[in-house]
Coordinates of C-alpha atoms in Angstrom, one line a residue:
M246 CA -41.7 -26.3 -8.4
S247 CA -40.7 -24.0 -5.6
L248 CA -37.8 -21.6 -5.2
Y249 CA -36.6 -20.5 -1.8
I250 CA -33.4 -19.3 -0.2
Y251 CA -32.3 -19.9 3.4
Q252 CA -29.3 -19.3 5.5
E253 CA -27.3 -21.8 7.6
K254 CA -24.7 -21.0 10.2
K255 CA -21.6 -23.0 9.6
T256 CA -18.2 -22.4 11.2
G257 CA -19.3 -18.9 12.0
T258 CA -20.2 -18.1 8.4
I259 CA -23.6 -17.5 6.9
M260 CA -23.9 -19.8 3.9
K261 CA -26.7 -19.2 1.3
F262 CA -28.5 -22.1 -0.4
M263 CA -31.2 -22.5 -3.0
K264 CA -33.5 -25.5 -3.2
L265 CA -35.4 -26.4 -6.3
G266 CA -37.9 -29.2 -6.9
T267 CA -40.2 -31.2 -4.7
K268 CA -39.8 -34.8 -5.7
A269 CA -37.6 -37.2 -3.9
D270 CA -34.4 -38.3 -5.6
T271 CA -35.1 -41.3 -7.8
F272 CA -31.8 -41.6 -9.6
Y273 CA -30.0 -44.9 -9.2
N274 CA -27.2 -47.0 -10.7
T275 CA -28.4 -49.8 -13.1
D276 CA -24.8 -51.0 -13.3
E277 CA -21.3 -49.7 -12.7
A278 CA -21.5 -47.0 -15.4
T279 CA -25.2 -46.4 -16.0
R280 CA -27.5 -44.0 -14.2
S281 CA -31.3 -44.0 -14.6
V282 CA -34.4 -42.7 -12.9
S283 CA -37.2 -44.8 -11.3
S284 CA -40.1 -44.8 -13.6
D285 CA -42.7 -47.1 -15.1
V286 CA -42.4 -45.3 -18.4
P287 CA -39.9 -46.8 -20.8
M288 CA -36.6 -44.9 -21.4
D289 CA -36.3 -43.4 -24.8
L290 CA -33.1 -41.4 -24.5
L291 CA -29.6 -42.5 -23.8
I292 CA -27.0 -39.8 -23.1
Q293 CA -23.3 -40.6 -22.6
I294 CA -20.9 -38.3 -20.8
N295 CA -17.3 -39.6 -20.6
N296 CA -17.7 -43.1 -19.1
T297 CA -21.2 -42.7 -17.6
K298 CA -24.4 -43.4 -19.4
Y299 CA -27.8 -41.9 -18.5
L300 CA -31.1 -43.7 -19.4
L301 CA -33.7 -41.0 -19.5
H302 CA -37.0 -39.7 -21.0
K303 CA -37.4 -37.2 -23.7
F304 CA -40.6 -35.6 -22.4
P305 CA -39.2 -33.9 -19.3
L306 CA -35.9 -32.8 -20.9
L307 CA -36.8 -31.6 -24.4
P308 CA -39.1 -28.7 -23.4
K309 CA -36.4 -27.2 -21.2
C310 CA -33.1 -28.0 -23.1
G311 CA -32.6 -26.3 -26.4
L312 CA -29.4 -28.1 -27.1
L313 CA -31.0 -31.5 -26.8
Q314 CA -33.9 -30.5 -29.1
Q315 CA -31.4 -29.4 -31.7
R316 CA -29.2 -32.5 -31.5
L317 CA -32.2 -34.9 -31.5
C318 CA -33.6 -33.3 -34.6
A319 CA -30.3 -33.8 -36.3
V320 CA -30.0 -37.5 -35.2
S321 CA -33.5 -38.8 -35.9
S322 CA -37.0 -37.7 -37.0
D323 CA -38.7 -40.6 -35.2
H324 CA -39.4 -39.2 -31.7
S325 CA -40.8 -42.6 -30.6
S326 CA -37.6 -44.6 -30.8
R327 CA -34.7 -44.5 -28.3
V328 CA -32.0 -42.1 -29.4
S329 CA -28.4 -41.9 -28.2
L330 CA -26.5 -38.7 -27.7
Q331 CA -23.0 -37.9 -26.6
L332 CA -22.3 -34.8 -24.4
H333 CA -18.7 -35.2 -23.5
D334 CA -18.1 -31.5 -23.9
I335 CA -20.6 -30.4 -21.3
P336 CA -19.0 -28.1 -18.7
G337 CA -19.0 -29.5 -15.2
G338 CA -19.2 -33.1 -16.5
E339 CA -21.5 -35.7 -15.1
E340 CA -22.3 -34.0 -11.8
A341 CA -23.4 -30.8 -13.4
F342 CA -25.4 -32.6 -16.0
E343 CA -27.2 -34.6 -13.4
L344 CA -28.2 -31.5 -11.5
C345 CA -29.8 -30.1 -14.7
V346 CA -31.6 -33.4 -15.4
K347 CA -33.0 -33.5 -11.9
F348 CA -34.3 -30.0 -12.3
C349 CA -36.1 -31.1 -15.5
Y350 CA -37.7 -34.1 -13.6
G351 CA -38.7 -31.9 -10.6
I352 CA -36.4 -33.8 -8.3
R353 CA -35.3 -31.8 -5.3
I354 CA -31.7 -30.3 -5.6
S355 CA -29.7 -28.1 -3.4
L356 CA -27.5 -25.4 -4.9
S357 CA -24.9 -23.3 -3.1
C358 CA -21.7 -21.4 -3.9
H359 CA -19.9 -24.8 -3.9
N360 CA -21.7 -26.2 -7.0
F361 CA -23.3 -23.1 -8.5
V362 CA -20.6 -22.6 -11.2
P363 CA -20.7 -26.0 -12.9
A364 CA -24.5 -26.0 -12.7
F365 CA -24.8 -22.6 -14.2
C366 CA -22.3 -23.4 -17.0
A367 CA -24.1 -26.7 -17.8
A368 CA -27.5 -25.0 -17.8
K369 CA -26.1 -22.4 -20.3
F370 CA -24.6 -25.2 -22.4
L371 CA -27.9 -27.0 -22.5
R372 CA -29.7 -23.7 -23.3
M373 CA -32.1 -24.0 -20.4
T374 CA -33.3 -20.4 -21.0
E375 CA -36.7 -18.6 -20.9
T376 CA -37.1 -19.0 -24.7
M377 CA -37.5 -22.7 -24.0
E378 CA -39.8 -22.5 -21.0
K379 CA -40.7 -19.9 -18.4
G380 CA -39.1 -20.2 -15.1
N381 CA -36.2 -22.3 -16.6
L382 CA -33.0 -23.1 -14.7
V383 CA -30.8 -20.4 -16.1
L384 CA -33.1 -17.6 -14.9
K385 CA -33.4 -19.2 -11.4
L386 CA -29.6 -19.6 -11.1
E387 CA -29.1 -16.0 -12.4
A388 CA -31.4 -14.7 -9.7
F389 CA -29.6 -16.8 -7.0
F390 CA -26.2 -15.5 -8.3
T391 CA -27.2 -11.9 -8.2
S392 CA -29.3 -11.7 -5.0
C393 CA -27.3 -14.1 -2.8
I394 CA -23.8 -15.1 -4.0
L395 CA -22.7 -11.7 -5.1
E396 CA -24.2 -10.1 -2.0
G397 CA -22.2 -12.4 0.3
W398 CA -18.5 -12.2 1.1
R399 CA -17.4 -15.8 1.5
D400 CA -20.0 -16.9 -1.1
S401 CA -18.3 -14.8 -3.8
I402 CA -14.9 -16.0 -2.8
I403 CA -15.9 -19.7 -2.8
T404 CA -17.7 -19.3 -6.1
L405 CA -14.6 -17.6 -7.6
Q406 CA -12.5 -20.6 -6.4
T407 CA -14.7 -23.1 -8.2
T408 CA -14.4 -21.3 -11.5
T409 CA -11.1 -23.1 -11.9
E410 CA -13.1 -26.3 -12.7
V411 CA -14.6 -24.7 -15.9
P412 CA -12.3 -21.7 -16.5
D413 CA -13.2 -20.9 -20.1
W414 CA -17.0 -21.1 -19.6
S415 CA -16.8 -19.1 -16.3
E416 CA -14.8 -16.4 -18.0
N417 CA -17.0 -16.2 -21.1
I418 CA -20.3 -16.0 -19.2
G419 CA -19.0 -13.4 -16.8
I420 CA -18.9 -15.3 -13.5
N421 CA -15.2 -14.4 -12.8
H422 CA -15.7 -10.7 -13.6
R423 CA -18.8 -10.3 -11.5
C424 CA -17.4 -12.2 -8.5
I425 CA -14.2 -10.1 -8.6
N426 CA -16.1 -6.9 -8.7
S427 CA -18.2 -8.0 -5.8
I428 CA -15.2 -8.9 -3.7
V429 CA -13.3 -5.7 -4.6
G430 CA -16.4 -3.7 -3.7
K431 CA -16.5 -5.1 -0.2
I432 CA -12.7 -4.7 0.2
L433 CA -13.0 -1.0 -0.7
T434 CA -15.8 -0.6 1.9
H435 CA -14.7 1.3 5.0
P436 CA -14.0 -1.1 7.9
S437 CA -16.6 0.6 10.0
K438 CA -19.3 -0.5 7.5
V439 CA -18.3 -4.1 7.3
R440 CA -21.2 -6.3 8.5
W441 CA -20.3 -9.7 7.2
S442 CA -18.2 -12.4 8.8
Y443 CA -14.5 -12.8 7.8
T444 CA -11.4 -14.8 8.8
Y445 CA -8.8 -13.0 10.9
T446 CA -6.4 -15.2 12.9
R447 CA -3.5 -12.9 13.7
P448 CA -1.8 -14.0 16.9
G449 CA -3.4 -12.4 20.0
Y450 CA -6.2 -10.7 18.0
A451 CA -8.9 -13.2 19.1
E452 CA -8.0 -12.8 22.8
K453 CA -8.5 -9.1 22.7
Q454 CA -11.8 -7.2 22.5
H455 CA -11.7 -5.0 19.5
R456 CA -14.2 -2.3 18.9
S457 CA -13.0 -1.6 15.4
I458 CA -12.4 -3.9 12.5
P459 CA -8.8 -4.1 11.3
K460 CA -8.1 -2.5 8.0
D461 CA -6.6 -5.7 6.6
W462 CA -9.6 -7.9 7.6
W463 CA -9.9 -9.2 4.0
T464 CA -6.4 -10.4 3.4
E465 CA -6.7 -13.9 4.8
D466 CA -9.9 -14.8 3.0
I467 CA -8.6 -13.9 -0.5
S468 CA -5.4 -15.8 0.1
D469 CA -7.5 -18.9 -0.5
L470 CA -7.8 -18.0 -4.2
E471 CA -5.6 -19.5 -6.9
I472 CA -2.7 -17.2 -7.9
D473 CA -4.1 -16.0 -11.2
T474 CA -7.5 -15.2 -9.6
F475 CA -5.7 -13.5 -6.7
R476 CA -3.7 -11.5 -9.1
C477 CA -6.9 -10.3 -10.8
V478 CA -8.4 -9.2 -7.5
I479 CA -5.2 -7.2 -6.5
I480 CA -4.9 -5.5 -9.9
T481 CA -8.6 -4.6 -9.8
I482 CA -8.1 -3.1 -6.3
R483 CA -5.2 -1.0 -7.5
S484 CA -7.0 0.2 -10.6
A485 CA -10.2 1.1 -8.8
T486 CA -8.9 3.6 -6.4
T487 CA -5.9 5.1 -4.6
F488 CA -5.9 2.2 -2.1
P489 CA -3.3 2.2 0.7
S490 CA -0.2 0.4 -0.7
Q491 CA 0.6 -1.0 2.8
L492 CA -2.7 -3.0 2.7
I493 CA -1.8 -4.4 -0.7
G494 CA 1.7 -5.3 0.7
E495 CA 0.1 -7.0 3.7
A496 CA -2.2 -9.0 1.3
L497 CA 0.9 -10.2 -0.6
H498 CA 2.6 -11.1 2.6
V499 CA -0.3 -13.2 3.8
Y500 CA -0.6 -14.9 0.5
A501 CA 3.1 -15.7 0.4
C502 CA 3.0 -17.2 3.9
K503 CA 0.2 -19.5 2.9
W504 CA 1.5 -20.7 -0.5
L505 CA 5.3 -20.5 0.0
P506 CA 5.9 -22.4 3.2
N507 CA 9.6 -21.3 3.1
M508 CA 8.4 -17.9 4.3
R509 CA 7.8 -19.4 7.8
G510 CA 11.1 -21.1 8.3
A511 CA 14.0 -23.1 6.7
P512 CA 13.6 -24.1 3.0
E513 CA 12.2 -27.5 2.3
C514 CA 14.5 -30.2 1.1
S515 CA 14.9 -30.2 -2.6
E516 CA 14.2 -33.9 -2.8
S517 CA 10.6 -33.3 -1.5
Q518 CA 9.9 -30.8 -4.2
S519 CA 8.3 -32.3 -7.3
E520 CA 8.9 -30.6 -10.6
E521 CA 5.3 -29.6 -10.8
G522 CA 5.3 -28.2 -7.3
Q523 CA 8.5 -26.3 -8.0
G524 CA 7.0 -24.7 -11.1
K525 CA 3.8 -23.7 -9.2
K526 CA 5.8 -22.1 -6.4
I527 CA 8.0 -20.2 -8.9
R528 CA 4.8 -18.9 -10.7
I529 CA 3.4 -17.8 -7.3
L530 CA 6.6 -16.1 -6.4
E531 CA 7.0 -14.2 -9.7
S532 CA 3.3 -13.1 -9.5
I533 CA 3.8 -11.8 -5.9
V534 CA 6.9 -9.9 -6.9
S535 CA 5.2 -8.3 -9.9
L536 CA 2.3 -7.1 -7.7
I537 CA 4.5 -5.3 -5.1
P538 CA 3.5 -1.6 -5.3
A539 CA 6.1 1.0 -6.4
D540 CA 5.7 2.6 -2.9
M541 CA 8.6 1.0 -1.0
D542 CA 6.8 1.5 2.3
S543 CA 4.2 -1.0 1.2
V544 CA 6.4 -4.0 2.2
T545 CA 9.1 -4.6 4.8
I546 CA 12.7 -5.4 4.1
Q547 CA 12.2 -8.7 6.0
F548 CA 9.6 -9.7 3.4
L549 CA 11.8 -8.8 0.5
L550 CA 14.8 -10.6 1.9
K551 CA 12.7 -13.8 2.4
L552 CA 11.5 -13.6 -1.1
I553 CA 15.1 -13.3 -2.3
S554 CA 16.0 -16.4 -0.2
I555 CA 13.1 -18.3 -1.7
T556 CA 13.9 -17.2 -5.3
N557 CA 17.5 -18.4 -4.8
F558 CA 16.3 -21.7 -3.4
L559 CA 13.6 -22.4 -6.0
G560 CA 15.8 -21.2 -8.9
G561 CA 13.6 -18.3 -9.9
S562 CA 14.3 -16.2 -13.0
R563 CA 17.1 -13.8 -13.0
S564 CA 14.7 -10.9 -13.8
I565 CA 12.8 -11.6 -10.5
M566 CA 16.0 -11.7 -8.5
V567 CA 17.3 -8.5 -10.0
E568 CA 13.9 -6.8 -9.2
L569 CA 14.0 -8.0 -5.6
I570 CA 17.6 -6.9 -5.1
K571 CA 16.8 -3.5 -6.5
K572 CA 13.8 -3.1 -4.1
C573 CA 16.0 -4.2 -1.2
G574 CA 18.5 -1.5 -2.1
H575 CA 16.0 1.1 -1.1
K576 CA 15.4 -0.4 2.4
L577 CA 18.5 -2.3 3.4
Q578 CA 19.1 0.1 6.3
E579 CA 16.0 -1.2 7.9
A580 CA 17.3 -4.8 8.1
T581 CA 18.8 -6.6 11.1
V582 CA 21.6 -9.1 11.1
N583 CA 19.0 -11.9 11.8
D584 CA 17.4 -11.0 8.5
L585 CA 20.6 -11.6 6.7
H586 CA 21.6 -14.6 8.8
H587 CA 19.4 -17.0 6.9
M588 CA 20.9 -16.0 3.6
H589 CA 23.8 -18.4 3.3
N590 CA 25.1 -16.8 0.1
I591 CA 27.9 -14.3 0.6
E592 CA 27.9 -13.2 -3.1
L593 CA 24.2 -12.4 -2.8
V594 CA 24.8 -10.3 0.4
K595 CA 27.6 -8.5 -1.4
T596 CA 25.2 -7.8 -4.3
L597 CA 22.7 -6.4 -1.8
M598 CA 25.3 -4.0 -0.5
E599 CA 26.2 -2.9 -4.0
S600 CA 22.5 -2.4 -4.8
F601 CA 22.1 -0.3 -1.7
L602 CA 25.0 2.0 -2.7
V603 CA 23.5 2.4 -6.2
E604 CA 20.1 3.3 -4.9
L605 CA 21.6 5.6 -2.3
H606 CA 23.5 7.4 -5.0
K607 CA 20.4 7.8 -7.1
E608 CA 18.5 9.5 -4.3
R609 CA 20.5 12.7 -4.5
S610 CA 17.5 14.7 -3.3
R611 CA 17.7 13.1 0.2
D612 CA 19.2 15.0 3.1
E613 CA 22.9 14.4 3.3
L614 CA 22.8 13.5 7.0
E615 CA 20.0 11.1 6.3
S616 CA 21.9 9.4 3.6
L617 CA 25.0 9.2 5.8
G618 CA 22.9 7.8 8.6
S619 CA 21.5 5.1 6.3
L620 CA 25.0 4.2 5.1
R621 CA 26.4 3.8 8.6
K622 CA 23.4 1.6 9.6
V623 CA 24.2 -0.7 6.8
G624 CA 27.9 -0.6 7.8
K625 CA 27.0 -1.9 11.3
L626 CA 24.7 -4.4 9.7
L627 CA 27.5 -5.7 7.4
D628 CA 30.0 -5.9 10.3
S629 CA 27.6 -7.9 12.4
Y630 CA 27.0 -10.3 9.5
L631 CA 30.8 -10.6 9.0
Q632 CA 31.1 -11.7 12.7
I633 CA 28.6 -14.5 12.0
I634 CA 30.1 -15.8 8.7
A635 CA 33.7 -15.6 10.2
K636 CA 32.8 -18.7 12.2
D637 CA 32.6 -20.7 9.0
V638 CA 35.7 -22.8 8.8
N639 CA 35.2 -23.2 5.0
L640 CA 35.0 -19.5 4.3
P641 CA 37.9 -18.3 2.0
I642 CA 39.8 -15.3 3.2
A643 CA 39.2 -13.6 -0.2
K644 CA 35.4 -13.7 0.2
M645 CA 35.7 -12.3 3.7
V646 CA 37.9 -9.4 2.6
S647 CA 35.8 -8.8 -0.6
L648 CA 32.6 -8.6 1.4
A649 CA 34.1 -6.3 4.0
E650 CA 35.3 -3.9 1.3
S651 CA 32.0 -3.8 -0.5
L652 CA 31.1 -0.6 1.4
P653 CA 33.0 2.7 1.2
D654 CA 35.3 4.0 3.9
N655 CA 32.7 6.4 5.4
A656 CA 30.3 3.6 6.2
R657 CA 32.4 2.8 9.3
P658 CA 33.1 5.7 11.6
E659 CA 34.4 3.0 14.0
H660 CA 36.2 -0.2 13.3
D661 CA 35.3 -2.1 16.4
G662 CA 32.8 -4.3 14.5
I663 CA 35.2 -5.2 11.7
Y664 CA 37.9 -5.9 14.3
K665 CA 35.7 -8.4 16.1
A666 CA 34.9 -10.1 12.8
I667 CA 38.7 -10.4 12.0
N668 CA 39.4 -11.7 15.5
I669 CA 36.8 -14.4 15.1
Y670 CA 38.1 -15.4 11.7
L671 CA 41.7 -15.7 13.1
K672 CA 40.5 -17.9 15.9
V673 CA 38.6 -20.2 13.6
H674 CA 41.4 -20.3 11.1
P675 CA 44.6 -20.7 13.0
E676 CA 46.4 -22.2 10.0
L677 CA 46.5 -18.8 8.2
S678 CA 50.0 -17.8 7.0
K679 CA 51.4 -14.4 7.9
T680 CA 50.7 -13.2 4.4
E681 CA 47.1 -14.1 4.7
R682 CA 46.8 -12.5 8.1
K683 CA 48.2 -9.3 6.7
Q684 CA 45.7 -9.5 3.8
L685 CA 42.9 -9.8 6.3
C686 CA 44.0 -7.0 8.5
Q687 CA 44.4 -4.6 5.6
I688 CA 40.7 -3.8 6.0
L689 CA 41.2 -2.6 9.6
D690 CA 42.0 1.0 10.5
C691 CA 43.4 1.1 14.0
R692 CA 42.8 4.9 14.2
R693 CA 39.0 4.1 14.4
L694 CA 39.2 1.6 17.2
S695 CA 37.7 2.4 20.6
P696 CA 40.2 2.5 23.6
E697 CA 38.9 -0.9 24.8
I698 CA 39.2 -2.6 21.5
C699 CA 42.5 -1.0 20.8
S700 CA 43.9 -2.3 24.1
H701 CA 42.6 -5.7 23.1
A702 CA 44.4 -5.5 19.7
I703 CA 47.7 -4.6 21.4
R704 CA 47.6 -7.9 23.3
N705 CA 46.2 -10.0 20.5
D706 CA 49.1 -12.2 19.2
R707 CA 46.9 -13.5 16.3
L708 CA 47.4 -10.1 14.6
P709 CA 50.3 -9.3 12.3
L710 CA 53.2 -7.2 13.7
R711 CA 52.2 -4.2 11.6
T712 CA 48.7 -4.2 13.0
I713 CA 49.9 -4.5 16.6
V714 CA 52.4 -1.6 16.2
Q715 CA 49.7 0.5 14.5
A716 CA 47.4 -0.1 17.5
L717 CA 50.2 0.8 19.9
F718 CA 51.0 4.0 18.0
F719 CA 47.4 5.3 17.7
D720 CA 46.5 4.3 21.2
R721 CA 49.5 6.3 22.5
A722 CA 48.4 9.3 20.4
R723 CA 45.0 9.4 22.2
P724 CA 44.3 12.2 24.7
P725 CA 45.6 11.2 28.2
M726 CA 42.1 10.8 29.7
S727 CA 41.2 8.3 26.9
N728 CA 44.4 6.3 27.0
K729 CA 43.8 3.0 28.7
L730 CA 47.4 1.8 28.7
T731 CA 49.2 1.8 32.1
L732 CA 52.3 4.1 32.5
T733 CA 54.6 1.1 32.4
E734 CA 53.1 -0.1 29.1
Q735 CA 53.5 3.5 27.7
Q736 CA 57.2 3.5 28.6
H737 CA 57.7 0.1 26.9
T738 CA 55.9 1.2 23.7
R739 CA 58.6 3.9 23.3
N740 CA 61.2 1.2 23.3
V741 CA 59.7 -0.6 20.4
D742 CA 62.0 -0.5 17.4
H743 CA 60.1 1.5 14.8
E744 CA 62.4 0.1 12.1
N745 CA 60.6 -3.2 12.4
L746 CA 57.6 -1.5 11.0
S747 CA 59.4 0.6 8.4
H748 CA 61.4 -2.4 7.1
G749 CA 58.4 -4.8 7.2
K750 CA 59.9 -7.3 9.6
T751 CA 57.5 -9.9 10.8
S752 CA 58.5 -10.6 14.3
E753 CA 55.4 -10.7 16.6
I754 CA 55.2 -8.4 19.6
K755 CA 53.3 -9.0 22.8
I756 CA 52.9 -7.1 26.0
A757 CA 52.8 -9.0 29.2
K758 CA 53.3 -7.7 32.8
G759 CA 55.0 -4.6 31.6
K760 CA 57.4 -6.4 29.1
V761 CA 57.6 -6.2 25.3
V762 CA 58.1 -9.8 24.1
R763 CA 59.0 -10.8 20.5
E764 CA 58.3 -14.1 19.1
D765 CA 62.0 -14.2 17.9
G766 CA 63.2 -14.8 21.4
A767 CA 63.6 -11.4 23.0
S768 CA 63.1 -10.7 26.7
G769 CA 60.1 -12.0 28.6
S770 CA 57.7 -14.9 28.0
K771 CA 54.6 -15.3 25.9
T772 CA 51.2 -14.4 27.4
P773 CA 48.0 -16.4 26.9
R774 CA 45.9 -15.1 24.0
K775 CA 43.3 -12.6 24.9
N776 CA 39.9 -13.5 23.5

């Protein structure tokens, strides 16, 4: 019996194989559920595994398999008669058992990272060790595992993937632990010393000639692992060294994009989600969130917001949602309106704003100007978001006002953004009563409007009287160089009866061609609305 190892190039990857035995395969099916080996010698051993029976010989199997010796001695003392055994509990099932049997017969078999785990577990189960016979299968598989599989990059990953077929046995005999250590050892290798092939399909990378290997070269390959195994790899990386948190964050992002398709676009229809599929995705989601490093620079706000959206869609646990919202509170100033646009949940956006304020208050050691800058960035973000949701004809005015007021007064040094949102809302909701329009415009401070926007507000007959008069008043109070009203318009603003404002009268005022026009029938005619 010969043992040799060779390498084969396949899809750009060097795969390692081991071939054992020299005889041709003589196994065949005697009927639908019975397997046997071509031989002139009568069969004296019947082994049943699940629904498959094997008609075999004692003489090639007993010298190598300690378990079979033990069970045969317990069943019968007559070694000349045919004996029946049941091995339903063998790890790897029929395929793994047949590999071990072929080894005993000297039949040629090929072993690789794809079938190593079940074969190794089955050989351990059958006790095919050196105490039974020198050069037995366990020793040969152990040598192959150590010198080839653990030395390879993809071989270790594929082997680790196959441990899910026999999880308990793989864990007990140390396959998982040794594969993980091998993988982590290569991940911790400096990129300049990487000499093995790997997958890296980032857009545009293949078209460019790179002299150096990217630091995250490993992330795509380990994303093939099942979530519990992936988790073990990441935890081992974090415990082994002070590994850059940004690389761990990138690995989590790559894994999420592969196993949570919602990361790439719109959520899938709930009807297409089976209960089992939903549960698996929630488990993946929760594991990813638990693995995010404490260093908030490790992941982007875009990644966190997508995870929040997916958690909301899948119905993830409240604890995971709370954790994600808290993390977003640290980085909300880095978001764009497009990041919030896909979150069609106003209450959730409001909660994000509140979380941001809480985290901003906690970070008292931060520079005051830096904190104010972050606050105003989020203020602009919120106003842009309000302009988007204002187009929703079903959006209640109370939600619009509540969300707008979720940030403090100093978050908006200018009110141009909130004015635009109010104007859009008034256009889309022409049926609003005067009381509702007043309620909406209470969030607007005309003193903070730019000259251009203030001029627009003066001519906007959608606004309540009080807001128009305020715009007129504060626009008139601007320095002459900044005042955009014409001289004629300024003269007419002085003629506006200020008692209307002080007594709360609701007659609408418009300016058109130098005339002040009231909706109650005063001089002049109405002008078209200015958009």
